[in-house]
Amino acid sequence: MKNILIINGHPDKESFNFALSEAYKKSAKQSGAEVKEINIRELDFNPNLQFGYRKRTELEPDLLEAQEKLKWADHLVWVYPVWWGSLPAITKGFIDRVFLPGFAFQKRENSVWWDKYFTGKTARLICTMDQPSWYYKLVYKSPSHNAMKKLTMNFIGVKSVKITSIGPLRLSKKEFRERWLKKVEKLAQKDI
């Protein structure tokens, strides 16, 4: 069984993203997995990587705890909305502050290459949006999916990244949302 970490990146606890996280968590636990969570909205941290990588910014206790959970996990489940073709600012800030050199990767001296510290882990992205997922893929070429999968997860060594796009959400009916909660429960069982 896998150790699963659910990272919810929606800043609003009343959002459908929290219902999706709960559905995934419930199903994963019922299937025997150990599950931990990070609700980014509840963390006390400055999302701004103030000095870039030029100068170290000390990590707040919540970010140190998040790093321990990330090390512990075999499978990372990211749940967040797609806003302006990207992640919510708080989620991007979390990634900027937590996935640091020395923790998630390390650039090699005098080289363009780097070592990846998250090899062996898997991930699933569960993303909500206000447009049909096929439209996001066909017209916009899925920019946030590519960034999270290839430029973040793959960059740090997570090779197997599955993406679940849910949309359009804004005008959806109760039946649409309930159907997706059931689908997410089944995804959790498959991920174990």
PDB file of C-alpha atoms in Angstrom, residues 68-157:
ATOM      1  CA  GLU A  68       8.443  16.037   5.934  1.00  0.00           C
ATOM      2  CA  LYS A  69       5.076  14.956   4.524  1.00  0.00           C
ATOM      3  CA  LEU A  70       6.408  15.216   0.971  1.00  0.00           C
ATOM      4  CA  LYS A  71       9.402  13.019   1.870  1.00  0.00           C
ATOM      5  CA  TRP A  72       7.073  10.484   3.510  1.00  0.00           C
ATOM      6  CA  ALA A  73       4.702  10.183   0.550  1.00  0.00           C
ATOM      7  CA  ASP A  74       4.900   7.627  -2.239  1.00  0.00           C
ATOM      8  CA  HIS A  75       2.063   9.263  -4.197  1.00  0.00           C
ATOM      9  CA  LEU A  76       1.270  12.989  -4.435  1.00  0.00           C
ATOM     10  CA  VAL A  77      -2.289  14.054  -5.227  1.00  0.00           C
ATOM     11  CA  TRP A  78      -2.617  17.705  -6.208  1.00  0.00           C
ATOM     12  CA  VAL A  79      -6.121  19.185  -6.188  1.00  0.00           C
ATOM     13  CA  TYR A  80      -6.464  22.750  -7.469  1.00  0.00           C
ATOM     14  CA  PRO A  81      -8.396  24.969  -9.858  1.00  0.00           C
ATOM     15  CA  VAL A  82      -6.974  26.224 -13.130  1.00  0.00           C
ATOM     16  CA  TRP A  83      -7.060  30.026 -12.989  1.00  0.00           C
ATOM     17  CA  TRP A  84      -5.825  32.097 -15.938  1.00  0.00           C
ATOM     18  CA  GLY A  85      -4.307  28.938 -17.404  1.00  0.00           C
ATOM     19  CA  SER A  86      -2.213  28.386 -14.281  1.00  0.00           C
ATOM     20  CA  LEU A  87      -2.295  27.573 -10.573  1.00  0.00           C
ATOM     21  CA  PRO A  88      -3.706  29.769  -7.812  1.00  0.00           C
ATOM     22  CA  ALA A  89      -1.038  32.157  -6.517  1.00  0.00           C
ATOM     23  CA  ILE A  90      -0.922  30.491  -3.090  1.00  0.00           C
ATOM     24  CA  THR A  91      -0.233  27.101  -4.705  1.00  0.00           C
ATOM     25  CA  LYS A  92       2.522  28.503  -6.899  1.00  0.00           C
ATOM     26  CA  GLY A  93       4.013  30.228  -3.854  1.00  0.00           C
ATOM     27  CA  PHE A  94       3.954  26.940  -1.944  1.00  0.00           C
ATOM     28  CA  ILE A  95       5.846  25.215  -4.744  1.00  0.00           C
ATOM     29  CA  ASP A  96       8.352  28.072  -4.993  1.00  0.00           C
ATOM     30  CA  ARG A  97       9.059  27.990  -1.264  1.00  0.00           C
ATOM     31  CA  VAL A  98       9.029  24.217  -0.649  1.00  0.00           C
ATOM     32  CA  PHE A  99      10.583  22.545  -3.721  1.00  0.00           C
ATOM     33  CA  LEU A 100      14.002  24.045  -3.148  1.00  0.00           C
ATOM     34  CA  PRO A 101      17.487  23.050  -4.260  1.00  0.00           C
ATOM     35  CA  GLY A 102      18.824  20.582  -1.718  1.00  0.00           C
ATOM     36  CA  PHE A 103      15.323  19.290  -0.963  1.00  0.00           C
ATOM     37  CA  ALA A 104      13.616  18.420  -4.259  1.00  0.00           C
ATOM     38  CA  PHE A 105      16.603  18.638  -6.620  1.00  0.00           C
ATOM     39  CA  GLN A 106      20.206  19.814  -6.770  1.00  0.00           C
ATOM     40  CA  LYS A 107      22.005  21.492  -9.647  1.00  0.00           C
ATOM     41  CA  ARG A 108      25.364  19.906 -10.366  1.00  0.00           C
ATOM     42  CA  GLU A 109      28.431  22.077 -10.040  1.00  0.00           C
ATOM     43  CA  ASN A 110      29.708  23.418 -13.385  1.00  0.00           C
ATOM     44  CA  SER A 111      26.931  21.592 -15.223  1.00  0.00           C
ATOM     45  CA  VAL A 112      23.539  22.290 -16.786  1.00  0.00           C
ATOM     46  CA  TRP A 113      22.250  19.019 -15.273  1.00  0.00           C
ATOM     47  CA  TRP A 114      20.694  18.342 -11.899  1.00  0.00           C
ATOM     48  CA  ASP A 115      19.945  15.487  -9.508  1.00  0.00           C
ATOM     49  CA  LYS A 116      16.291  14.642  -8.893  1.00  0.00           C
ATOM     50  CA  TYR A 117      15.351  13.787  -5.302  1.00  0.00           C
ATOM     51  CA  PHE A 118      11.739  12.659  -5.833  1.00  0.00           C
ATOM     52  CA  THR A 119      12.456   9.623  -8.012  1.00  0.00           C
ATOM     53  CA  GLY A 120      10.246   6.634  -7.291  1.00  0.00           C
ATOM     54  CA  LYS A 121       7.236   8.786  -6.390  1.00  0.00           C
ATOM     55  CA  THR A 122       4.073   9.057  -8.482  1.00  0.00           C
ATOM     56  CA  ALA A 123       1.501  11.837  -8.774  1.00  0.00           C
ATOM     57  CA  ARG A 124      -2.018  12.668  -9.853  1.00  0.00           C
ATOM     58  CA  LEU A 125      -3.253  16.157 -10.699  1.00  0.00           C
ATOM     59  CA  ILE A 126      -6.973  16.749 -10.173  1.00  0.00           C
ATOM     60  CA  CYS A 127      -7.759  20.096 -11.755  1.00  0.00           C
ATOM     61  CA  THR A 128     -11.053  21.941 -11.968  1.00  0.00           C
ATOM     62  CA  MET A 129     -11.784  24.592 -14.584  1.00  0.00           C
ATOM     63  CA  ASP A 130     -14.593  26.723 -15.960  1.00  0.00           C
ATOM     64  CA  GLN A 131     -14.233  25.457 -19.512  1.00  0.00           C
ATOM     65  CA  PRO A 132     -14.524  22.008 -21.037  1.00  0.00           C
ATOM     66  CA  SER A 133     -11.310  20.089 -20.500  1.00  0.00           C
ATOM     67  CA  TRP A 134     -11.166  19.180 -24.196  1.00  0.00           C
ATOM     68  CA  TYR A 135     -11.220  22.908 -25.066  1.00  0.00           C
ATOM     69  CA  TYR A 136      -8.404  23.658 -22.611  1.00  0.00           C
ATOM     70  CA  LYS A 137      -6.343  20.912 -24.225  1.00  0.00           C
ATOM     71  CA  LEU A 138      -7.198  21.577 -27.878  1.00  0.00           C
ATOM     72  CA  VAL A 139      -7.156  25.379 -27.945  1.00  0.00           C
ATOM     73  CA  TYR A 140      -4.700  26.306 -25.179  1.00  0.00           C
ATOM     74  CA  LYS A 141      -2.534  23.166 -25.165  1.00  0.00           C
ATOM     75  CA  SER A 142      -3.019  22.629 -21.374  1.00  0.00           C
ATOM     76  CA  PRO A 143      -0.379  25.080 -20.083  1.00  0.00           C
ATOM     77  CA  SER A 144      -0.869  24.447 -16.354  1.00  0.00           C
ATOM     78  CA  HIS A 145      -0.933  20.677 -16.872  1.00  0.00           C
ATOM     79  CA  ASN A 146       2.334  20.839 -18.813  1.00  0.00           C
ATOM     80  CA  ALA A 147       3.951  23.106 -16.241  1.00  0.00           C
ATOM     81  CA  MET A 148       3.006  20.905 -13.282  1.00  0.00           C
ATOM     82  CA  LYS A 149       3.733  17.607 -14.992  1.00  0.00           C
ATOM     83  CA  LYS A 150       6.856  18.360 -16.999  1.00  0.00           C
ATOM     84  CA  LEU A 151       8.425  21.448 -15.412  1.00  0.00           C
ATOM     85  CA  THR A 152       7.697  20.633 -11.774  1.00  0.00           C
ATOM     86  CA  MET A 153       6.945  16.960 -11.110  1.00  0.00           C
ATOM     87  CA  ASN A 154       9.175  15.475 -13.848  1.00  0.00           C
ATOM     88  CA  PHE A 155      11.882  18.047 -13.051  1.00  0.00           C
ATOM     89  CA  ILE A 156      12.194  16.721  -9.488  1.00  0.00           C
ATOM     90  CA  GLY A 157      11.988  13.063 -10.534  1.00  0.00           C
TER      91      GLY A 157
END
